Amino acid sequence: MEIKIVKDVLEKNKKLADNVRELLRSKNRSMFNFMSSPGAGKTLLLERLIPELLKRNVKVGVIEGDVATLNDSIRLQHTGVPVVQINTEKFGSLCHLGSNVVLAALEQTLEEEIELVIVENVGNLVCPGEYDTGSDINIVIVSVTEGEDKPLKYPRIFQKTNLAIINKIDIAEACDADIRLIKENIRKIAPENPIMETSARKEIGIAELADWMLAKHKVILESSNTLILK
Ligand code: MG
Ligand code: ZN
């Protein structure tokens, strides 16, 4: 019985995630879901990444997910892009974003001129990997402070993502972190996936990430156009 309930929840989530994707296609938008444990540096990464994307002439919007506070949305204000904050404490303090709340957030942005949506998921390496948000691309971030074995301990999220980012590489030495071992562990779980190294603080690897995202963005929009033609 319990198993059935869980399955129903995930099935319902999947259906709404398809609705999210339909809405994205109808508005000619792509969506990128950033996931990590708390404190891996998602928000600072976005603070650096968004200006790089804007330089490349793509209109960005953000959906911010946190259990509580507007802190991250406030931090992104200086980028000038539209931000919708979701506080999951209003939905039972969920530790992940479900497609239902993402859909509701997206519906609030329909008047905005947005081409590329960034979702900052709730800090958590477990259930964000289970709940499809309707995003086209899923990205997982691990920071060098978290221990090299994170990919082995949380394999699911690494399997479900299209890109893994190792963040805070500028302090790897100070933390005695072995970046090569982190990479090796990611490859054990997701051998096909690209891995990028970044330092949001020192602005390393941000331009490369923006280029990678823009290339994906173009592919997503082109493939949706072909679907429409068919
Ligand atoms: Mg954050
Ligand atoms: Zn959760």
XYZ file of C-alpha atoms and ligand atoms in Angstrom:
232
model
C 0.000 0.000 0.000
C 2.719 2.411 1.012
C 4.630 1.645 -2.166
C 1.526 2.320 -4.213
C 1.089 5.765 -2.650
C 4.667 6.723 -3.445
C 4.237 5.507 -7.008
C 1.051 7.557 -7.422
C 2.774 10.690 -6.197
C 5.636 10.217 -8.636
C 3.250 9.426 -11.497
C 1.215 12.540 -10.809
C 4.440 14.506 -10.650
C 5.556 13.094 -14.007
C 2.261 14.060 -15.653
C 2.542 17.645 -14.459
C 6.195 17.694 -15.530
C 4.982 16.920 -19.056
C 2.605 19.884 -18.741
C 5.563 22.044 -17.718
C 7.462 20.932 -20.845
C 4.428 21.647 -23.045
C 4.179 25.133 -21.588
C 7.914 25.711 -22.119
C 7.659 24.629 -25.766
C 4.617 26.842 -26.386
C 6.600 29.829 -25.057
C 9.831 28.854 -26.870
C 11.738 28.460 -23.644
C 14.270 26.001 -22.313
C 14.641 25.140 -18.630
C 17.719 24.094 -16.616
C 17.384 22.581 -13.143
C 20.308 23.125 -10.737
C 20.525 20.667 -7.852
C 23.006 20.243 -5.007
C 23.239 19.802 -1.282
C 22.826 22.974 0.816
C 25.897 25.189 0.704
C 27.433 23.805 -2.499
C 27.338 27.321 -3.910
C 24.350 27.258 -6.266
C 23.255 30.827 -5.679
C 26.706 32.403 -6.050
C 27.200 30.333 -9.187
C 23.951 31.778 -10.562
C 25.034 35.291 -9.587
C 28.074 34.810 -11.845
C 26.405 32.710 -14.538
C 23.416 34.955 -15.287
C 25.522 37.957 -16.453
C 27.496 35.570 -18.711
C 24.257 34.311 -20.262
C 22.942 37.869 -20.673
C 26.189 38.797 -22.479
C 25.294 36.055 -24.955
C 21.964 37.764 -25.665
C 19.672 35.216 -24.096
C 16.830 36.385 -21.857
C 16.983 34.613 -18.516
C 14.421 34.032 -15.779
C 14.859 32.223 -12.463
C 12.668 30.029 -10.281
C 14.140 29.948 -6.784
C 13.289 27.052 -4.504
C 13.882 27.115 -0.764
C 12.038 25.807 2.255
C 11.940 29.325 3.699
C 13.197 32.909 3.177
C 13.572 35.163 0.161
C 17.350 35.339 0.703
C 18.446 33.793 -2.583
C 15.959 35.819 -4.644
C 17.274 38.979 -2.992
C 20.841 37.935 -3.808
C 19.886 37.592 -7.490
C 18.228 41.035 -7.674
C 21.377 42.715 -9.005
C 21.317 40.522 -12.116
C 18.114 42.319 -13.139
C 16.365 39.167 -14.367
C 12.853 38.167 -13.265
C 12.875 35.828 -10.272
C 9.964 33.865 -8.811
C 10.527 32.507 -5.317
C 8.930 29.274 -4.155
C 8.951 28.657 -0.404
C 8.023 25.032 0.140
C 7.112 25.635 3.796
C 3.759 26.636 2.318
C 3.514 23.136 0.809
C 4.559 21.053 3.809
C 8.232 22.171 3.851
C 9.097 19.816 1.015
C 12.812 19.245 0.512
C 12.491 19.297 -3.294
C 10.530 21.143 -5.980
C 7.621 19.196 -7.424
C 6.399 19.876 -10.959
C 3.157 21.301 -9.490
C 4.933 24.236 -7.827
C 7.272 24.721 -10.792
C 4.236 24.908 -13.084
C 2.615 27.479 -10.790
C 5.833 29.536 -10.722
C 6.168 29.328 -14.498
C 2.598 30.531 -14.948
C 3.546 33.670 -13.039
C 6.231 34.495 -15.623
C 4.136 34.237 -18.778
C 4.101 38.004 -19.350
C 7.891 38.215 -19.013
C 10.216 37.976 -21.975
C 12.180 34.886 -20.994
C 13.968 32.411 -23.247
C 15.946 30.376 -20.740
C 14.617 29.453 -17.307
C 16.952 28.474 -14.481
C 15.511 26.506 -11.573
C 17.478 26.578 -8.323
C 16.133 23.512 -6.577
C 15.937 23.106 -2.805
C 19.350 22.135 -1.394
C 19.189 18.339 -1.169
C 20.888 15.491 -3.039
C 18.132 12.932 -2.469
C 14.600 13.637 -3.704
C 15.301 16.353 -6.290
C 16.750 13.421 -8.238
C 13.402 11.604 -8.031
C 11.027 14.449 -8.846
C 10.991 15.552 -12.488
C 10.493 19.330 -12.531
C 9.775 19.397 -16.262
C 13.226 20.846 -16.929
C 14.984 19.982 -20.193
C 18.399 19.762 -18.590
C 19.332 18.662 -15.081
C 22.603 19.746 -13.523
C 24.115 18.547 -10.267
C 26.710 20.547 -8.362
C 29.093 19.122 -5.782
C 31.582 21.291 -3.989
C 35.048 20.158 -2.982
C 34.144 20.626 0.703
C 31.594 17.797 0.645
C 33.873 14.774 0.475
C 34.932 12.875 -2.623
C 32.423 10.049 -2.141
C 29.214 12.117 -2.579
C 28.548 10.699 -6.079
C 28.821 7.158 -4.699
C 26.522 7.926 -1.757
C 23.875 9.687 -3.849
C 24.117 7.866 -7.194
C 20.532 8.499 -8.295
C 20.869 12.235 -8.747
C 24.095 11.804 -10.723
C 22.434 9.238 -12.984
C 19.520 11.576 -13.665
C 21.564 14.633 -14.584
C 23.061 15.774 -17.883
C 26.040 17.583 -16.384
C 28.007 17.440 -13.146
C 29.778 20.520 -11.853
C 32.556 20.440 -9.265
C 32.418 23.825 -7.554
C 34.742 25.732 -5.193
C 37.832 24.320 -6.900
C 39.775 27.373 -5.681
C 39.732 25.988 -2.123
C 40.358 22.331 -3.011
C 43.896 22.393 -1.753
C 42.991 24.082 1.527
C 40.305 21.409 2.112
C 42.592 18.567 1.138
C 40.062 17.627 -1.537
C 41.074 15.385 -4.412
C 39.302 16.699 -7.522
C 40.541 13.767 -9.596
C 38.904 11.345 -7.176
C 35.606 13.278 -7.241
C 35.687 13.053 -11.048
C 36.515 9.382 -10.954
C 33.550 8.752 -8.644
C 31.193 10.740 -10.875
C 32.380 8.703 -13.888
C 31.664 5.463 -12.034
C 28.025 6.528 -11.668
C 27.469 8.489 -14.873
C 30.237 7.612 -17.346
C 28.642 9.467 -20.261
C 28.135 12.784 -18.537
C 30.341 15.807 -18.989
C 32.012 17.176 -15.860
C 32.931 20.827 -15.408
C 35.068 22.480 -12.769
C 34.068 25.878 -11.461
C 34.839 28.428 -8.835
C 32.022 30.940 -8.594
C 34.126 32.996 -6.182
C 37.113 33.253 -8.519
C 34.929 33.177 -11.653
C 36.554 30.085 -13.084
C 34.644 27.937 -15.571
C 31.572 30.193 -15.638
C 31.964 31.276 -19.279
C 32.379 27.616 -20.315
C 29.196 26.727 -18.433
C 27.307 29.566 -20.118
C 28.536 28.368 -23.544
C 27.490 24.787 -22.795
C 24.027 25.905 -21.667
C 23.533 28.131 -24.684
C 24.426 25.275 -27.040
C 21.859 23.042 -25.269
C 19.309 25.861 -25.317
C 19.605 26.121 -29.108
C 19.241 22.367 -29.595
C 16.147 22.281 -27.368
C 14.440 25.116 -29.253
C 15.350 23.666 -32.657
C 14.031 20.235 -31.778
C 10.788 21.736 -30.494
C 10.413 23.654 -33.763
C 10.746 20.430 -35.742
C 8.081 18.888 -33.528
C 5.752 21.761 -34.341
C 6.450 21.374 -38.089
C 5.595 17.682 -37.916
Mg 20.721 28.924 -2.780
Zn 12.041 16.010 -0.905
